GROMACS .gro file of C-alpha atoms in nm:
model
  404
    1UNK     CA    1  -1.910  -0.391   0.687
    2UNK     CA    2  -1.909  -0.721   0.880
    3UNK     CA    3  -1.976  -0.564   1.270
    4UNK     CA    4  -2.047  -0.928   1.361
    5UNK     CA    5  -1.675  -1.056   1.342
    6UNK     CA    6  -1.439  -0.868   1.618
    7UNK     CA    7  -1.165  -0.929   1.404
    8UNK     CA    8  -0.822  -1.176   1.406
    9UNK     CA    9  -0.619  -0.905   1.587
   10UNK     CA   10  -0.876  -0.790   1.815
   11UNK     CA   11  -0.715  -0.710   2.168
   12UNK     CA   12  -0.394  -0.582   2.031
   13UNK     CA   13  -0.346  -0.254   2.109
   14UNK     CA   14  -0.169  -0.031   1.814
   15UNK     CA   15   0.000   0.338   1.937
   16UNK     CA   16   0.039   0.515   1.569
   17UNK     CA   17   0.311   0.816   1.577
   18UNK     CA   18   0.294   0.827   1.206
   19UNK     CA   19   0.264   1.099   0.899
   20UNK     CA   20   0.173   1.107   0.532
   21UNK     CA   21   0.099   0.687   0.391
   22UNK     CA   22   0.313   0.453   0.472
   23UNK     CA   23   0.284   0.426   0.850
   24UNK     CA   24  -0.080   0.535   0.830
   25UNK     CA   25  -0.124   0.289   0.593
   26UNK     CA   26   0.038  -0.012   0.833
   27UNK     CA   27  -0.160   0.110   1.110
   28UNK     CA   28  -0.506   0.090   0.909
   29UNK     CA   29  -0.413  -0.270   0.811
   30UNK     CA   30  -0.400  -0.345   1.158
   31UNK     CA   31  -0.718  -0.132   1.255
   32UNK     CA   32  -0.915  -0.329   0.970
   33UNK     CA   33  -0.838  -0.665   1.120
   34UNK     CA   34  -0.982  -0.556   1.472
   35UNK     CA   35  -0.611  -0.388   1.622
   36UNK     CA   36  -0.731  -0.095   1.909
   37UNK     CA   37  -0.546   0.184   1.738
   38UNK     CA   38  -0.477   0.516   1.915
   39UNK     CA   39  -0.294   0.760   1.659
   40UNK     CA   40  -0.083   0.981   1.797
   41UNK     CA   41  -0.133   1.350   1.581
   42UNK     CA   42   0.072   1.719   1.630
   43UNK     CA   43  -0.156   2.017   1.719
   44UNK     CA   44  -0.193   2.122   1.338
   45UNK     CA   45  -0.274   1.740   1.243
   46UNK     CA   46  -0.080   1.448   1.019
   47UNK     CA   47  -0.023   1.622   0.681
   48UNK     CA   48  -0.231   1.314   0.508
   49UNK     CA   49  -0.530   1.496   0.637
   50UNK     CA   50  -0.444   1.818   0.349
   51UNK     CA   51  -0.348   1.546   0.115
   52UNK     CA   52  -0.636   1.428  -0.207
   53UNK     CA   53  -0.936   1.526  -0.267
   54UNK     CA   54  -1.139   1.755   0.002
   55UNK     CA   55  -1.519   1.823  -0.015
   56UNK     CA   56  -1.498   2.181   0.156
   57UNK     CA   57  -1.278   2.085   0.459
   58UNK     CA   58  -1.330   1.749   0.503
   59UNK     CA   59  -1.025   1.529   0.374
   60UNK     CA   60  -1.184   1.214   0.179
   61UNK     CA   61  -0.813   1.068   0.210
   62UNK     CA   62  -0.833   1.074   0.586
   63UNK     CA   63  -1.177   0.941   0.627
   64UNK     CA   64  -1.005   0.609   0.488
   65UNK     CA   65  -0.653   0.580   0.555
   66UNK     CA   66  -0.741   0.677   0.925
   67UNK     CA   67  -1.083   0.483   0.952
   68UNK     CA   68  -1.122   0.217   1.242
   69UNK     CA   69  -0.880   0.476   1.425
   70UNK     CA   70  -0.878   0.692   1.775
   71UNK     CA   71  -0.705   1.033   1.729
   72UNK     CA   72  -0.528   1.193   2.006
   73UNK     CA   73  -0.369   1.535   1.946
   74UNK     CA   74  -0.091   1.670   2.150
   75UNK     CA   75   0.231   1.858   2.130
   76UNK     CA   76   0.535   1.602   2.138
   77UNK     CA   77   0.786   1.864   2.194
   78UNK     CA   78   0.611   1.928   2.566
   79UNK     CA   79   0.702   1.702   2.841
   80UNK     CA   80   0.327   1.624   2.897
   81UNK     CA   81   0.293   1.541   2.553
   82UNK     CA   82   0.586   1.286   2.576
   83UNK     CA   83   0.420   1.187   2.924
   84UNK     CA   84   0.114   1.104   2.773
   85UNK     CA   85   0.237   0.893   2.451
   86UNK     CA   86   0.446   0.705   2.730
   87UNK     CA   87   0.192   0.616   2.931
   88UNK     CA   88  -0.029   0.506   2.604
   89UNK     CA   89   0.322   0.267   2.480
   90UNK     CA   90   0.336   0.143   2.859
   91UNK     CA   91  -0.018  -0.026   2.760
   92UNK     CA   92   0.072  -0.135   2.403
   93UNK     CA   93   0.156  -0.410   2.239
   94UNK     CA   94   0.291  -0.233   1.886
   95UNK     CA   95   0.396   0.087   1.782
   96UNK     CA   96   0.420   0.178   1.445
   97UNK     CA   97   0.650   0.485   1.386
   98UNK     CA   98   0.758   0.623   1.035
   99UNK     CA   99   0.997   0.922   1.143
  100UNK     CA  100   1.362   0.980   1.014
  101UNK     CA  101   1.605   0.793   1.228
  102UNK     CA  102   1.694   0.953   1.502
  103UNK     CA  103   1.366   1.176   1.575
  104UNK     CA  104   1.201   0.913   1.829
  105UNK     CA  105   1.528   0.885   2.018
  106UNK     CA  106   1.571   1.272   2.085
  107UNK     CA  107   1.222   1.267   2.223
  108UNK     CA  108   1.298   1.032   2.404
  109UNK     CA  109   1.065   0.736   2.243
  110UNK     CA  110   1.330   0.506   2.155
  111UNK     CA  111   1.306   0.117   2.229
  112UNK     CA  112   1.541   0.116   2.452
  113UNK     CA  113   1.345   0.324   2.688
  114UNK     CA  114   1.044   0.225   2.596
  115UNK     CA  115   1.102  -0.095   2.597
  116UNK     CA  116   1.247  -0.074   2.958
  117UNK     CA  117   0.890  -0.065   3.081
  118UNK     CA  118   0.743  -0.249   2.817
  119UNK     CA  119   0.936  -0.551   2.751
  120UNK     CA  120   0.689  -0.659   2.550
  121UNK     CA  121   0.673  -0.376   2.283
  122UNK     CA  122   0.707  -0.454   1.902
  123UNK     CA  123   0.817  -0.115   1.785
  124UNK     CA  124   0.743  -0.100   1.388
  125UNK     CA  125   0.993   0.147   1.228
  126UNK     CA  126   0.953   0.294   0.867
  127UNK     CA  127   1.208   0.498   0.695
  128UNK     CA  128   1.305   0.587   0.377
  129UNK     CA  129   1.635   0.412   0.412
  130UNK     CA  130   1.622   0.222   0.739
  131UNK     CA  131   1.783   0.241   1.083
  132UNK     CA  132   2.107   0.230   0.987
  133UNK     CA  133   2.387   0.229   0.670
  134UNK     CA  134   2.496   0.563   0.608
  135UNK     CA  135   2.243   0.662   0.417
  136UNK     CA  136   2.001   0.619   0.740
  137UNK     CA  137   1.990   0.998   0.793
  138UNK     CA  138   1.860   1.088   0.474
  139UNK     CA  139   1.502   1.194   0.397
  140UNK     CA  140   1.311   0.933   0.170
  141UNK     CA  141   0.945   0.946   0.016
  142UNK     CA  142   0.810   0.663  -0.157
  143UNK     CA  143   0.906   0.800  -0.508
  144UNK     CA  144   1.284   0.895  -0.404
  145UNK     CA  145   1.331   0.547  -0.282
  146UNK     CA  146   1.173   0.425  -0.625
  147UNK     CA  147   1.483   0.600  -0.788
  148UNK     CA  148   1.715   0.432  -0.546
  149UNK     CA  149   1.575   0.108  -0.551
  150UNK     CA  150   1.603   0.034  -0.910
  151UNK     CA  151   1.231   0.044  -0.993
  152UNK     CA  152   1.192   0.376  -1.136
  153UNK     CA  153   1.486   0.305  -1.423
  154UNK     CA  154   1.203   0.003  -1.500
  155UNK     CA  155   0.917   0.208  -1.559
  156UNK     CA  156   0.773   0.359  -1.866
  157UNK     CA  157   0.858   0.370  -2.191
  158UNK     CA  158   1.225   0.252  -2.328
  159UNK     CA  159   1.225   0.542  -2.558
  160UNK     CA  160   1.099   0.821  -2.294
  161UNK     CA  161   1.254   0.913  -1.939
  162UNK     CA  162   1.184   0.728  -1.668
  163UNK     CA  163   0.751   0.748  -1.598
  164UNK     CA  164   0.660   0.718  -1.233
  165UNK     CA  165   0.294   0.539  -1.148
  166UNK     CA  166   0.074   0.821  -1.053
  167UNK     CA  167  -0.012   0.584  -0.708
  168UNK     CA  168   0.198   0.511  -0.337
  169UNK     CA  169   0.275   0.185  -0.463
  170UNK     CA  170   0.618   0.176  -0.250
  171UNK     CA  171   0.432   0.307   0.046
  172UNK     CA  172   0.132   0.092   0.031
  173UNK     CA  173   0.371  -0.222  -0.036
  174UNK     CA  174   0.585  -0.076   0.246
  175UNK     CA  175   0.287  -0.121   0.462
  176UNK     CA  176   0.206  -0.461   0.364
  177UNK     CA  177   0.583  -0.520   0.472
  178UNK     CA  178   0.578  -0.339   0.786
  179UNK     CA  179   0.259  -0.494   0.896
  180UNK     CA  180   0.336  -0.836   0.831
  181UNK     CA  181   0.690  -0.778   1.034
  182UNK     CA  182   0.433  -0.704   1.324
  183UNK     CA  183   0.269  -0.965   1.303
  184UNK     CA  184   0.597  -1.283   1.300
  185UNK     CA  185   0.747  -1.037   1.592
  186UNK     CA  186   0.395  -1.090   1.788
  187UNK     CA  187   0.419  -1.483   1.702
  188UNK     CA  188   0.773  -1.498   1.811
  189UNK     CA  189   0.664  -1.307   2.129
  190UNK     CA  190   0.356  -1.545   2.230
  191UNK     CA  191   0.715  -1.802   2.282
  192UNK     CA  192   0.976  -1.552   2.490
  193UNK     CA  193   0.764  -1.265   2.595
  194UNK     CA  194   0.952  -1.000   2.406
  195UNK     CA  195   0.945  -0.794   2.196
  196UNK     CA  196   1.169  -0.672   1.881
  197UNK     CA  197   1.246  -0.320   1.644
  198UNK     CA  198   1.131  -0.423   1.258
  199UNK     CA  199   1.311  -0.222   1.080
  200UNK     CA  200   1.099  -0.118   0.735
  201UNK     CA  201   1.222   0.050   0.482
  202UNK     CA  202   1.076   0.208   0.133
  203UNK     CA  203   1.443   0.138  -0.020
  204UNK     CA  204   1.403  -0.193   0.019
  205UNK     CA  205   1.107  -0.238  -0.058
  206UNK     CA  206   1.150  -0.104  -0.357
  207UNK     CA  207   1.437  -0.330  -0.471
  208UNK     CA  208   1.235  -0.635  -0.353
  209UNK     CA  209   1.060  -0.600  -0.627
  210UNK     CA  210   1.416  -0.620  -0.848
  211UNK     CA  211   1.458  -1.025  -0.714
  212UNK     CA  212   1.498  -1.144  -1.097
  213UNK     CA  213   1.770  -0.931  -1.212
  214UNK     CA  214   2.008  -0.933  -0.910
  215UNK     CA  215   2.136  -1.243  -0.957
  216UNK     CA  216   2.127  -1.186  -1.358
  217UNK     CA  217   2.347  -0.866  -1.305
  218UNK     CA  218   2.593  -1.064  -1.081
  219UNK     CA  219   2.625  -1.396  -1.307
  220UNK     CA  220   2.552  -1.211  -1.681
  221UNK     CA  221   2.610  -0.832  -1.619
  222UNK     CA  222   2.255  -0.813  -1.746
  223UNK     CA  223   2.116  -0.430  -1.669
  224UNK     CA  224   1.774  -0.438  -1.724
  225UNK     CA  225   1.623  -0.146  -1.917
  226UNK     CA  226   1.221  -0.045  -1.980
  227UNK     CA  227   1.009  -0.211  -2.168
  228UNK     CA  228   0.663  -0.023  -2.181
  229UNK     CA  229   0.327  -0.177  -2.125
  230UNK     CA  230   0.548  -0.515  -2.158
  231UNK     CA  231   0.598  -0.765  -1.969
  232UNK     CA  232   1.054  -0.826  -1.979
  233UNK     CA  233   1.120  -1.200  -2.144
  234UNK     CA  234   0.755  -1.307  -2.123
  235UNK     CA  235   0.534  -1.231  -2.417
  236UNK     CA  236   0.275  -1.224  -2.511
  237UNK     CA  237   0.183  -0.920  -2.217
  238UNK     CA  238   0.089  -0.603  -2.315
  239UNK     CA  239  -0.130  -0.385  -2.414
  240UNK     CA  240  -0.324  -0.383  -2.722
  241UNK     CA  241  -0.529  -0.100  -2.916
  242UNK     CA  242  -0.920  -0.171  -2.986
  243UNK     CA  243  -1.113  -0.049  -3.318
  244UNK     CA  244  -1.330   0.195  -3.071
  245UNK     CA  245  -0.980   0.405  -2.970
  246UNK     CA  246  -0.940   0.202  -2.587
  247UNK     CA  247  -0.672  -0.052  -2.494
  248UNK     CA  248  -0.712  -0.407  -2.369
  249UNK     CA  249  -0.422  -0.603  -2.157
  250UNK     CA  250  -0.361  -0.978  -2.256
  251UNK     CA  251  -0.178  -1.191  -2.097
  252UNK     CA  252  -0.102  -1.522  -2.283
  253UNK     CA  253   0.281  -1.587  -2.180
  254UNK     CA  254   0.223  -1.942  -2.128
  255UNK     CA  255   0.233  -2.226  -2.412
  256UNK     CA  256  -0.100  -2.317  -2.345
  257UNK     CA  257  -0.263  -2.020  -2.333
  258UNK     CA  258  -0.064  -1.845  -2.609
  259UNK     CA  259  -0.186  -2.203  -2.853
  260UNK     CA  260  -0.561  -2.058  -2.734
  261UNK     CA  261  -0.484  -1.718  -2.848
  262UNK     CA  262  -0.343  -1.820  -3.205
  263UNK     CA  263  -0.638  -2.025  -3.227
  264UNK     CA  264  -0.896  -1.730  -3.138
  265UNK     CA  265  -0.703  -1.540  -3.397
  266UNK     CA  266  -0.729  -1.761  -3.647
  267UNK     CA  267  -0.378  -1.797  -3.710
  268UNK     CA  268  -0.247  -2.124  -3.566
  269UNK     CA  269   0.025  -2.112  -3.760
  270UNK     CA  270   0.194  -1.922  -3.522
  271UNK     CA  271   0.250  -2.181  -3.283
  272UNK     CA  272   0.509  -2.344  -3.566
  273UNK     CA  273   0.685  -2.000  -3.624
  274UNK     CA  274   1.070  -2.045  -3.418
  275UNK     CA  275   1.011  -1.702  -3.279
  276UNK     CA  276   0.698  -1.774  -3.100
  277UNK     CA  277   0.676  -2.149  -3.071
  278UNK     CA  278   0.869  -2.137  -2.706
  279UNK     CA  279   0.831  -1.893  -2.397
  280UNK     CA  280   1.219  -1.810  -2.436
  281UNK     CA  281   1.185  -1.738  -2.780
  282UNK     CA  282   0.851  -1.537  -2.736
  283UNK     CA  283   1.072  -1.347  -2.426
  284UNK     CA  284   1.372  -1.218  -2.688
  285UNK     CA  285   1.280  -0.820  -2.734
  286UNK     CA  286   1.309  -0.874  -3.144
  287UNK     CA  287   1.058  -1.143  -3.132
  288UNK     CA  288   0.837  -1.000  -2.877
  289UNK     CA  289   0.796  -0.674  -3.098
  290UNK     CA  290   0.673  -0.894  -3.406
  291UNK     CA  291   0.399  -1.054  -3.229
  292UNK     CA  292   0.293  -0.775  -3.042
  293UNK     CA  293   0.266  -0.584  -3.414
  294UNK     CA  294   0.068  -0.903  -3.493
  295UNK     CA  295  -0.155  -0.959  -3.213
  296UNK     CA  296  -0.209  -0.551  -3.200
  297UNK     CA  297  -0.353  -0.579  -3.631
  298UNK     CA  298  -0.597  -0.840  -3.455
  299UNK     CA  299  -0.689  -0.656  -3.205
  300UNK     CA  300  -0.795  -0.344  -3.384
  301UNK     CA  301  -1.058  -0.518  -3.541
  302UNK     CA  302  -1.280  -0.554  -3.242
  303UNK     CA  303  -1.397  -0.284  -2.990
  304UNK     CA  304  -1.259  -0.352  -2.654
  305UNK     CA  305  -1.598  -0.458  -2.439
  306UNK     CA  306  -1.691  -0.750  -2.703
  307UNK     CA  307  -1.300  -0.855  -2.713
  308UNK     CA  308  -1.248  -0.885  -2.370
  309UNK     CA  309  -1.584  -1.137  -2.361
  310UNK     CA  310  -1.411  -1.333  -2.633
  311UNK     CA  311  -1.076  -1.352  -2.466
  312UNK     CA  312  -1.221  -1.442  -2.150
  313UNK     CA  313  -1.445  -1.689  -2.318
  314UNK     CA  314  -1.189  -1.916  -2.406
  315UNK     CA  315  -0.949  -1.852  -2.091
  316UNK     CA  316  -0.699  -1.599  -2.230
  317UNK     CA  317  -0.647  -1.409  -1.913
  318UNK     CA  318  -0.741  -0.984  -1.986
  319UNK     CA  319  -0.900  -0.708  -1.886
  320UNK     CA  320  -0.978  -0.392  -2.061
  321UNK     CA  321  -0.786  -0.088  -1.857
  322UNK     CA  322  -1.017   0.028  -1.584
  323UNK     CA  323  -1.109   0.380  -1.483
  324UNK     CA  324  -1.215   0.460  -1.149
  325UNK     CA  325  -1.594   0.513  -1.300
  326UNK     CA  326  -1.537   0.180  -1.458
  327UNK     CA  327  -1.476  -0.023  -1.127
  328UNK     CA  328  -1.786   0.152  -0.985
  329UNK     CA  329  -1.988   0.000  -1.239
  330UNK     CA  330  -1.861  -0.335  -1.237
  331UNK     CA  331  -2.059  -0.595  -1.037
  332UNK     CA  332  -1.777  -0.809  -0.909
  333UNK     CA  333  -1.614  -0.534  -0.686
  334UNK     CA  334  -1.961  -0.501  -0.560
  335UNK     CA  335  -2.056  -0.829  -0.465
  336UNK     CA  336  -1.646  -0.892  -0.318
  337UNK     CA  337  -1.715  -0.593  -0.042
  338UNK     CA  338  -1.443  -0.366  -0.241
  339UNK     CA  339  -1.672  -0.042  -0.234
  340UNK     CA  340  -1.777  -0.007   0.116
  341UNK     CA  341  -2.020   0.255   0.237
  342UNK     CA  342  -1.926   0.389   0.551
  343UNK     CA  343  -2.079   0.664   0.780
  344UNK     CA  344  -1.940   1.028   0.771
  345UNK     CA  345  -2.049   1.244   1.050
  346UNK     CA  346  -1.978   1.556   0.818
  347UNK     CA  347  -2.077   1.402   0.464
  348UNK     CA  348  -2.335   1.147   0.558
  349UNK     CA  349  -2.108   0.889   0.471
  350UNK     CA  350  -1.823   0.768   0.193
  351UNK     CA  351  -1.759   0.518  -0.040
  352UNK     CA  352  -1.441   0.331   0.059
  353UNK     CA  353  -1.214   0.073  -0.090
  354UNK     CA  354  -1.267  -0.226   0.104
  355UNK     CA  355  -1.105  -0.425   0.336
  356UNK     CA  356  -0.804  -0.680   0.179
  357UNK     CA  357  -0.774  -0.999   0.242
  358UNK     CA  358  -1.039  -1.177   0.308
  359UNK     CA  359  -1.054  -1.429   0.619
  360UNK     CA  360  -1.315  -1.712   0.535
  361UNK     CA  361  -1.404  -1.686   0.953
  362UNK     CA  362  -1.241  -1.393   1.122
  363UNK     CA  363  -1.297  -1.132   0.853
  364UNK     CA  364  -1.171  -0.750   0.883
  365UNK     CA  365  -1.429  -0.425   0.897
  366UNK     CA  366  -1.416  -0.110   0.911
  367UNK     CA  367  -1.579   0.054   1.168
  368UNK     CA  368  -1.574   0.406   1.134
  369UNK     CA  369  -1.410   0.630   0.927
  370UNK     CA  370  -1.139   0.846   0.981
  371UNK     CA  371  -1.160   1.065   1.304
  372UNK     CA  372  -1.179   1.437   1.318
  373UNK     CA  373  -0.801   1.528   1.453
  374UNK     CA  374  -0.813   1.534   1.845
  375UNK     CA  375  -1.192   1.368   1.850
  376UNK     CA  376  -1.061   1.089   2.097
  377UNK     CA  377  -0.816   1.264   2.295
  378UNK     CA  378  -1.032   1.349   2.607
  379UNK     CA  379  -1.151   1.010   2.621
  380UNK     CA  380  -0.816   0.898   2.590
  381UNK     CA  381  -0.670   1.085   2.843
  382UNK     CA  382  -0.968   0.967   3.097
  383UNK     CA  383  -0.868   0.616   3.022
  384UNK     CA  384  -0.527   0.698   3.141
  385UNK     CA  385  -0.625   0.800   3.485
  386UNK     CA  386  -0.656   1.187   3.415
  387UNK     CA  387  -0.930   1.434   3.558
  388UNK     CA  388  -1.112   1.701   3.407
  389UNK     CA  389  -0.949   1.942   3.535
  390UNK     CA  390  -0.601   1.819   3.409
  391UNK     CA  391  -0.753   1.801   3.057
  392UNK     CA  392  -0.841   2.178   3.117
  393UNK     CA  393  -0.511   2.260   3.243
  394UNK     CA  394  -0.337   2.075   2.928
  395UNK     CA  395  -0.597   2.244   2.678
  396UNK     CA  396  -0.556   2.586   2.828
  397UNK     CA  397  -0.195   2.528   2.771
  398UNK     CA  398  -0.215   2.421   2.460
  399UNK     CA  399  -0.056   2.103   2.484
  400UNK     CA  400  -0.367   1.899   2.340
  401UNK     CA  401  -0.651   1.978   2.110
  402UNK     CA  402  -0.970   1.776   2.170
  403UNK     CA  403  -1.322   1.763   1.917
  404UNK     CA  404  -1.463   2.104   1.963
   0.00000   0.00000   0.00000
């Protein structure tokens, strides 16, 4: 952790009214990067806190996903609790929101109102399918929109139903997406003064990642089906088996590197076979087969540590497939700040990823990890004018839960 460095977005102040990854996820970006970020949780707490791995009651997914965060918990359905989050947007510069359409305006949190007394107010919005279209109503996860985007007909093997990746990738990405939206719409206020709606969502993030084969469908008709551990039209980019049973990923799809792997074969002569001489060629699925068959006899001749070395050696870009154990052994995480120790009231303290990207003078931190639900909301409610005796009304009512 780098406490020195107040962070690039230090003074902004983040509202989060946000559930499961995706707007959590936004919200920590900001938080790492020095944003003042109040989350906004129901009575029972955001359902990421049940979510992953626990160690007795204590969620290690929320330690991380809500670190550098203030949690407030109150009932949104109450008119106080809608009092209160108004009064915390009144103060804010961004509010990140990942309900279905819809939801914020019958409370009453839409940007039109809020907006009324905050001109100023970037409201981030993430959805499954966005804010409008008529499919805006519908609910969307991460993996649904995967199926809808295009991205889940790309994944796994050609031969085998459609695989999913066992990870949030469309959330996480979502969040990259979301975030960065905050960020132009606080550039473009620093110029008028206002503020904007970005509109995020995990549809379209998904089919972002389709930008080759949209224009190939429209010009060739070209549906693009799955390929494996391949890379489509570039080869050679897969994975290969070892002699000691593990699997190594090289990636040698340009000329130049691809002439280094023949060579580190011992086979230049495939550099003068017309299959593999040209990256088209090596791309067509016939030809890309044969010299994975090829490269994969090589392979099995060496044990995956010592090939990897060798590849590496001679700048043929791979990587033997990590484990999570693995990455906790390897020194380069380590030295880059990627496993980050952090300070856990309850556990002593965890082992977090770190904090991406790095900022050569105004780096991100993490300064605490993930708040018990409610542990901020009395000092929260101070800041906004209230007495002690209107938190112990609101409590007794059971409009607000605070740390016990």
């Amino acid at each position: 952790m780098n406490a020195a460095s107040p962070g690039p977005l230090a003074g902004l102040k983040v509202v989060e009214i946000c559930s499961t990854i995706a707007g959590p996820a936004c919200a920590r970006l900001l938080a790492d990067f020095g944003a003042d970020v109040t989350k906004v949780e129901p009575l029972e707490g955001d359902g990421v806190r049940q979510m992953g791995r626990h160690v007795d009651d204590v969620s290690l997914y929320a330690a991380t996903i809500l670190r550098g965060k203030r949690s407030v918990s109150l009932d949104l359905k109450s008119e106080q609790g809608r009092a209160i989050t108004r009064a915390l947007v009144d103060r804010a510069d961004i509010l990140v929101e990942n309900n279905r359409p819809g939801v914020m305006e019958r409370l009453g949190l839409d940007y039109d109102t809020l907006s009324a007394t905050n001109p100023g107010l970037v409201m981030v919005r993430i959805s499954g399918y966005g804010q409008d279209g008529p499919y805006a109503g519908r609910p969307g996860y991460g993996a649904i929109c995967e199926a809808f985007g295009g991205v889940r007909h790309m994944t796994g093997d050609p031969d085998r139903p459609p695989a999913r990746v066992a990870l949030a990738t469309t959330d996480y990405l979502t969040a990259v997406y979301a975030a960065f939206g905050a960020m132009m719409a606080i550039h473009e206020r620093g110029r008028t003064g206002l503020g904007q709606v970005v509109d995020a969502a995990l549809y379209e993030t998904s089919f972002s990642q389709m930008e080759p084969y949209v224009p190939a469908f429209e010009k060739l008709g070209f549906v693009p089906k799955r390929v494996g551990p391949n890379l489509p039209t570039m080869a050679p980019n897969s994975l290969y088996p070892s002699a000691d049973g593990a699997w190594v990923l090289i990636a040698a799809n340009s000329n130049i590197i691809f002439s280094r792997l023949a060579q580190v074969m011992g086979q230049p002569e495939l550099l003068a076979d017309p299959r593999f001489a040209t990256i088209r060629a090596r791309g067509e699925r016939q030809n890309m087969t044969a010299l994975d068959a090829i490269i994969g006899a090589w392979t099995r001749q060496h044990d995956a540590e010592p090939l990897e070395q060798l590849l590496i050696a001679e700048s043929i870009p791979a990587s033997r497939i990590y484990t999570i154990a693995d990455i906790y052994e390897d020194p380069h995480y380590a030295q880059r700040g990627m496993l980050v120790r952090v300070p856990h009231d309850t556990l002593g303290h965890t082992t977090q990823a770190g904090v991406v990207p790095k900022l050569s003078r105004t780096p991100g931190h993490i300064r605490h990890s993930g708040p018990d639900l409610g542990a901020d909301t009395q000092a929260v409610l101070q800041e906004l004018g209230m007495t002690a005796e209107d938190i112990q009304a609101l409590q007794a009512q059971q409009l607000i839960k605070t740390r016990p």
